[in-house]
Amino acid sequence: MDHNAGTRILNAGIPNEGLLSLQRDLFYLKTIKMNKTNQTVSYFIIRGISELPELMLPVFLLVLLLYLSILSGNMTILLLVFGDHRLHTPMYFFLANLSILDISSTAVTLHKILTAFVTGNRTVSFAECMAHAYFFMALQCTILLMLAAMSYDRFLAICNPLHYHMVMSPKLCVLLAFLCWLAGFVEVIHHIYLLSHFTCYTSNYVDHFFCSVLQLIKLSCSDTSLLKLLIDIQSTFISGLLPLLMTVIPYIFIILAILKIHSSTGRHKAFYTCSSHLTVVILLYVTLYLPPTLKDTLGSPKLFSLFNAVAVPLLNPLIYSLKNTEVKSAMKRLFKPLHDSLNQYFNFQQTPKKSGQCVKNASQQIDLSFD
């Protein structure tokens, strides 16, 4: 029985509301059957978080809300840093870079969920899928390196405050940020190079909401041993242990320096200057290296991946805005003209009412005087 005949027979006894879902499943099964012959593929099909029709709209609204929250929060940080001269310091320069990375990584991981719901098209070309995988890995590596650079900045600010501004010059800040971006995007090139040269796939049906490298390795029928070895080495040492040590070692010296401060006020002030960054570091590494048993409690690897993709970008602006008096002061200065304009507008709207009431009272007094 061919595919069309089977579809006609099934259509005869299936309600209309389940017909589209069944046809989509038949298309996916046909695609998988075609690719079982271990042929090269020209496109991939992104399954998404859920294919249940009753869950598609709630998932879309949730992801849209998260994406808009991440975008607005990090864009506010960028606006404050570049618009307020009081925030033109090394710490906020690195914070602006971190916000750009958060916006970019979120766009890479979440945009397919949103576009698939709007357009109904879940397919991505082979080149686009490779680009997704490359930018996701590169941005994650760059984020870890940028946090390490921020740790070095906090180390100089607390352990060597007299020479801080001389050492952390604008040129050095730009150089550190550039090296973080360069290293993050260079160290994963060989991964994508090997992945893009795989000659066959057992299926082009990706059980994820973006082109995950691990999912593509599972689908490939080529020899993936070398790529798996490189990913293990990178995730353990280059992108794991090395940035962690570069982040933790400065904080060891910071803690030792804080303990040498005699006054409790001085210790509190010194710790307060790095508390926001330390909170973000702990949150990021906890989400990256959660034990498998805790990951399983979320019920689905895709749900954990979604949480991992949005947790730090969503909370990062909140942490820096709620725990940092300089950011809160900059927000007040930024929104003060808008606040004053709204007050003037509403006061102007209330003025005619007051004037009209005064005229009415005056007319009543005139009438009483004539009486």
Short mmCIF file of N, CA and C in Angstrom, two decimals, residues 218 261 317 353 371:
data_model
loop_
_atom_site.label_atom_id
_atom_site.label_comp_id
_atom_site.label_asym_id
_atom_site.label_seq_id
_atom_site.Cartn_x
_atom_site.Cartn_y
_atom_site.Cartn_z
N LYS A 218 23.83 11.78 17.59
CA LYS A 218 23.01 10.58 17.73
C LYS A 218 22.39 10.16 16.40
N ILE A 261 40.56 42.67 56.25
CA ILE A 261 39.98 43.98 56.58
C ILE A 261 39.45 43.92 58.01
N PRO A 317 20.03 40.41 34.48
CA PRO A 317 19.69 41.84 34.68
C PRO A 317 19.04 42.10 36.03
N LYS A 353 -10.06 70.96 34.63
CA LYS A 353 -11.14 70.61 35.53
C LYS A 353 -11.18 71.54 36.72
N ASP A 371 -29.00 87.87 44.47
CA ASP A 371 -30.17 87.56 45.25
C ASP A 371 -30.22 88.44 46.50
#
